[in-house]
Tab-separated table of C-alpha atoms in Angstrom:
chain	number	residue	atom	x	y	z
A	5	MET	CA	-37.330	60.999	38.996
A	6	ASN	CA	-33.864	62.007	40.160
A	7	GLU	CA	-30.558	60.766	38.687
A	8	GLU	CA	-29.878	58.344	41.575
A	9	THR	CA	-33.209	56.551	41.044
A	10	LYS	CA	-32.608	56.351	37.272
A	11	LYS	CA	-29.207	54.825	37.881
A	12	GLU	CA	-30.615	52.154	40.211
A	13	LEU	CA	-33.373	51.281	37.704
A	14	GLN	CA	-30.822	51.025	34.902
A	15	GLU	CA	-28.639	48.690	37.002
A	16	ASP	CA	-31.676	46.460	37.699
A	17	ILE	CA	-32.426	46.322	33.953
A	18	ASP	CA	-28.783	45.420	33.151
A	19	THR	CA	-28.857	42.680	35.778
A	20	GLN	CA	-32.063	41.229	34.282
A	21	GLU	CA	-30.469	41.286	30.775
A	22	VAL	CA	-27.443	39.346	32.012
A	23	ILE	CA	-29.699	36.743	33.590
A	24	GLN	CA	-31.814	36.507	30.413
A	25	ASP	CA	-28.665	36.106	28.247
A	26	THR	CA	-27.940	32.842	30.021
A	27	PRO	CA	-29.073	29.925	27.720
A	28	GLU	CA	-32.281	28.203	28.787
A	29	GLU	CA	-30.564	24.825	28.648
A	30	GLU	CA	-28.347	25.708	31.625
A	31	THR	CA	-29.020	23.175	34.341
A	32	ALA	CA	-29.665	23.947	38.005
A	33	SER	CA	-26.197	22.659	38.857
A	34	GLU	CA	-24.625	25.183	36.441
A	35	LYS	CA	-26.541	28.034	38.086
A	36	GLU	CA	-25.420	26.857	41.516
A	37	GLU	CA	-21.860	26.668	40.192
A	38	MET	CA	-22.170	30.261	38.937
A	39	GLU	CA	-23.415	31.445	42.308
A	40	GLU	CA	-20.660	29.604	44.160
A	41	THR	CA	-18.105	31.134	41.795
A	42	ALA	CA	-19.532	34.589	42.257
A	43	GLU	CA	-19.847	34.360	46.030
A	44	PRO	CA	-16.164	34.616	46.991
A	45	ILE	CA	-15.729	37.404	44.462
A	46	ALA	CA	-18.757	39.403	45.454
A	47	GLY	CA	-19.698	39.074	49.135
A	48	GLU	CA	-22.946	40.037	50.743
A	49	ASN	CA	-21.812	43.626	51.207
A	50	ASP	CA	-20.492	44.024	47.664
A	51	SER	CA	-22.181	46.330	45.213
A	52	LYS	CA	-24.531	45.208	42.450
A	53	GLU	CA	-21.877	46.137	39.886
A	54	GLU	CA	-19.419	43.625	41.325
A	55	LYS	CA	-22.087	40.895	41.332
A	56	LYS	CA	-22.908	41.689	37.743
A	57	ALA	CA	-19.202	41.515	36.801
A	58	ALA	CA	-18.917	38.130	38.529
A	59	ARG	CA	-21.895	36.780	36.574
A	60	ARG	CA	-20.420	38.046	33.326
A	61	LYS	CA	-17.065	36.431	34.102
A	62	PHE	CA	-18.727	33.104	34.884
A	63	LYS	CA	-20.697	33.258	31.632
A	64	ALA	CA	-17.542	34.126	29.648
A	65	ASP	CA	-15.685	31.180	31.231
A	66	LYS	CA	-18.511	28.813	30.314
A	67	LYS	CA	-18.496	30.074	26.721
A	68	GLN	CA	-14.707	29.680	26.577
A	69	ASP	CA	-14.947	26.078	27.796
A	70	ALA	CA	-17.669	25.305	25.241
A	71	LEU	CA	-15.598	26.895	22.475
A	72	LYS	CA	-12.518	24.870	23.425
A	73	GLU	CA	-14.566	21.670	23.451
A	74	LYS	CA	-15.922	22.491	19.983
A	75	ILE	CA	-12.416	23.211	18.662
A	76	ASP	CA	-11.129	19.897	20.041
A	77	GLU	CA	-14.050	18.100	18.403
A	78	LEU	CA	-13.353	19.735	15.017
A	79	GLU	CA	-9.624	18.984	15.249
A	80	ASP	CA	-10.400	15.330	15.980
A	81	ARG	CA	-12.771	15.201	13.011
A	82	VAL	CA	-10.153	16.722	10.701
A	83	LYS	CA	-7.530	14.208	11.879
A	84	ARG	CA	-9.912	11.326	11.240
A	85	GLN	CA	-10.733	12.592	7.747
A	86	MET	CA	-7.036	13.035	6.937
A	87	ALA	CA	-6.320	9.481	8.129
A	88	GLU	CA	-9.205	8.139	6.028
A	89	PHE	CA	-7.948	10.024	2.976
A	90	ASP	CA	-4.412	8.704	3.498
A	91	ASN	CA	-5.741	5.139	3.739
A	92	PHE	CA	-7.799	5.706	0.571
A	93	ARG	CA	-4.724	7.024	-1.266
A	94	LYS	CA	-2.596	4.036	-0.214
A	95	ARG	CA	-5.366	1.607	-1.136
A	96	SER	CA	-5.797	3.273	-4.553
A	97	GLU	CA	-2.059	3.115	-5.241
A	98	LYS	CA	-1.983	-0.542	-4.232
A	99	GLU	CA	-4.925	-1.364	-6.511
A	100	LYS	CA	-3.347	0.592	-9.367
A	101	THR	CA	-0.067	-1.294	-8.929
A	102	ALA	CA	-1.889	-4.635	-8.827
A	103	MET	CA	-3.769	-3.771	-12.040
A	104	PHE	CA	-0.516	-2.774	-13.754
A	105	GLU	CA	1.199	-5.993	-12.619
A	106	THR	CA	-1.696	-8.087	-13.905
A	107	GLY	CA	-1.661	-6.317	-17.276
A	108	ALA	CA	2.120	-6.616	-17.591
A	109	LYS	CA	2.067	-10.342	-16.810
A	110	SER	CA	-0.655	-10.866	-19.388
A	111	VAL	CA	1.469	-9.187	-22.094
A	112	ILE	CA	4.593	-11.119	-21.064
A	113	GLU	CA	2.721	-14.425	-21.274
A	114	LYS	CA	1.869	-13.626	-24.907
A	115	ILE	CA	5.489	-12.703	-25.731
A	116	LEU	CA	7.065	-15.849	-24.253
A	117	PRO	CA	5.891	-18.169	-27.070
A	118	VAL	CA	7.647	-15.825	-29.524
A	119	VAL	CA	10.842	-16.199	-27.482
A	120	ASP	CA	10.383	-19.984	-27.519
A	121	ASN	CA	10.077	-19.997	-31.316
A	122	PHE	CA	13.205	-17.860	-31.682
A	123	GLU	CA	15.151	-20.305	-29.518
A	124	ARG	CA	13.815	-23.369	-31.375
A	125	GLY	CA	14.596	-21.801	-34.741
A	126	LEU	CA	18.131	-20.790	-33.800
A	127	ALA	CA	18.773	-24.214	-32.258
A	128	THR	CA	18.077	-25.927	-35.618
A	129	VAL	CA	20.604	-23.864	-37.564
A	130	PRO	CA	23.582	-26.027	-38.615
A	131	GLU	CA	26.955	-24.966	-37.284
A	132	GLU	CA	28.301	-24.134	-40.756
A	133	GLU	CA	25.413	-21.732	-41.419
A	134	LYS	CA	25.621	-19.698	-38.201
A	135	ASN	CA	27.811	-17.079	-39.889
A	136	LEU	CA	25.232	-16.318	-42.547
A	137	PRO	CA	23.912	-12.718	-42.434
A	138	PHE	CA	20.318	-13.900	-42.056
A	139	VAL	CA	21.128	-16.115	-39.067
A	140	GLU	CA	23.233	-13.407	-37.447
A	141	GLY	CA	20.355	-10.962	-37.923
A	142	MET	CA	17.922	-13.350	-36.210
A	143	GLU	CA	20.350	-13.807	-33.315
A	144	MET	CA	20.653	-10.028	-32.910
A	145	ILE	CA	16.865	-9.644	-32.820
A	146	TYR	CA	16.608	-12.473	-30.276
A	147	LYS	CA	19.268	-10.914	-28.041
A	148	GLN	CA	17.538	-7.523	-28.259
A	149	LEU	CA	14.234	-9.114	-27.237
A	150	ILE	CA	15.848	-10.877	-24.251
A	151	THR	CA	17.592	-7.632	-23.206
A	152	GLU	CA	14.322	-5.701	-23.218
A	153	LEU	CA	12.636	-8.414	-21.154
A	154	GLU	CA	15.467	-8.283	-18.626
A	155	LYS	CA	15.042	-4.510	-18.333
A	156	ILE	CA	11.476	-4.997	-17.127
A	157	GLU	CA	12.694	-7.708	-14.719
A	158	VAL	CA	11.618	-10.758	-16.711
A	159	LYS	CA	14.091	-13.540	-15.943
A	160	PRO	CA	14.372	-17.240	-16.856
A	161	ILE	CA	13.946	-19.722	-14.020
A	162	PRO	CA	17.067	-21.848	-13.360
A	163	ALA	CA	16.286	-25.503	-14.017
A	164	ILE	CA	18.904	-28.077	-15.050
A	165	GLY	CA	20.998	-29.152	-12.082
A	166	GLU	CA	18.649	-27.434	-9.623
A	167	GLU	CA	16.611	-29.198	-6.965
A	168	PHE	CA	12.984	-29.563	-7.980
A	169	ASN	CA	10.831	-26.776	-6.508
A	170	PRO	CA	7.061	-26.929	-7.146
A	171	ASP	CA	6.874	-23.143	-6.738
A	172	PHE	CA	8.925	-22.707	-9.931
A	173	HIS	CA	8.966	-26.079	-11.705
A	174	ASN	CA	6.339	-28.329	-13.216
A	175	ALA	CA	7.545	-31.962	-13.351
A	176	VAL	CA	6.098	-33.713	-16.403
A	177	MET	CA	8.266	-36.846	-16.321
A	178	GLN	CA	10.878	-38.788	-14.362
A	179	VAL	CA	14.191	-39.949	-15.813
A	180	GLU	CA	17.189	-42.018	-14.804
A	181	SER	CA	20.499	-40.181	-14.528
A	182	GLU	CA	24.072	-41.050	-13.547
A	183	GLU	CA	24.988	-37.352	-13.405
A	184	TYR	CA	22.344	-36.063	-11.006
A	185	GLU	CA	20.893	-37.353	-7.755
A	186	SER	CA	17.231	-38.102	-7.115
A	187	GLY	CA	15.037	-35.015	-7.018
A	188	ILE	CA	17.372	-32.994	-9.234
A	189	ILE	CA	16.212	-31.600	-12.588
A	190	ALA	CA	17.962	-33.365	-15.454
A	191	GLN	CA	16.105	-31.855	-18.447
A	192	GLU	CA	14.244	-28.660	-19.232
A	193	LEU	CA	11.427	-29.204	-21.708
A	194	GLN	CA	10.113	-25.636	-21.627
A	195	LYS	CA	11.803	-22.630	-20.069
A	196	GLY	CA	9.982	-20.891	-17.256
A	197	TYR	CA	10.089	-17.168	-16.404
A	198	THR	CA	9.493	-14.843	-13.476
A	199	TYR	CA	8.379	-11.222	-13.507
A	200	ARG	CA	9.538	-9.202	-10.493
A	201	ASP	CA	9.887	-12.381	-8.397
A	202	SER	CA	6.406	-13.559	-9.438
A	203	VAL	CA	6.130	-16.656	-11.623
A	204	VAL	CA	4.760	-15.926	-15.085
A	205	ARG	CA	5.269	-19.436	-16.402
A	206	HIS	CA	6.552	-22.543	-14.609
A	207	SER	CA	9.399	-24.512	-16.101
A	208	MET	CA	8.404	-27.871	-17.602
A	209	VAL	CA	11.099	-30.268	-16.430
A	210	ALA	CA	12.134	-33.903	-16.117
A	211	VAL	CA	13.245	-34.887	-12.629
A	212	VAL	CA	15.630	-37.682	-11.674
A	213	SER	CA	13.661	-40.483	-10.027
């Protein structure tokens, strides 16, 4: 067998390998597309080498398109997962904040009766005894307690002279008054408080009828 015949046989084998490398799932339309793509590049009079190069180019283009599609799919999946994680983080922070707010309000509710007792006790001290060291000490402790509550945004709800607001006030009685008009709060029976603009305890008030 001479060298020319060996070369032709080798080219036939290479051509068969290229054809076999094409995935079995390629449809008839894809094969037709490959032939149409190869035809203008390799005409009827072109050599087998040029036809083989055209087939290889078509196959490489198809692989490139499939790779790009896979990359786009993975990028989309990563973006979705990042968005889901961001939503989870925001939801977790919101739930954590809500739990902290609930716990803080619960503690404040337990402290308010202590504040009430301080105010009642100091209100009963006679004027001539207000300069006593014990009374002054109690007033200092009371002021310190109020200051610390203010630092965490606990504030008393305005009542006397204010228009009745069911969001902040709890009317327990009606009274007659020459000083205030109807619907205005004339007395405060128990002081109400807010925590960061949220009501911890409503004010118990008497409203002018």
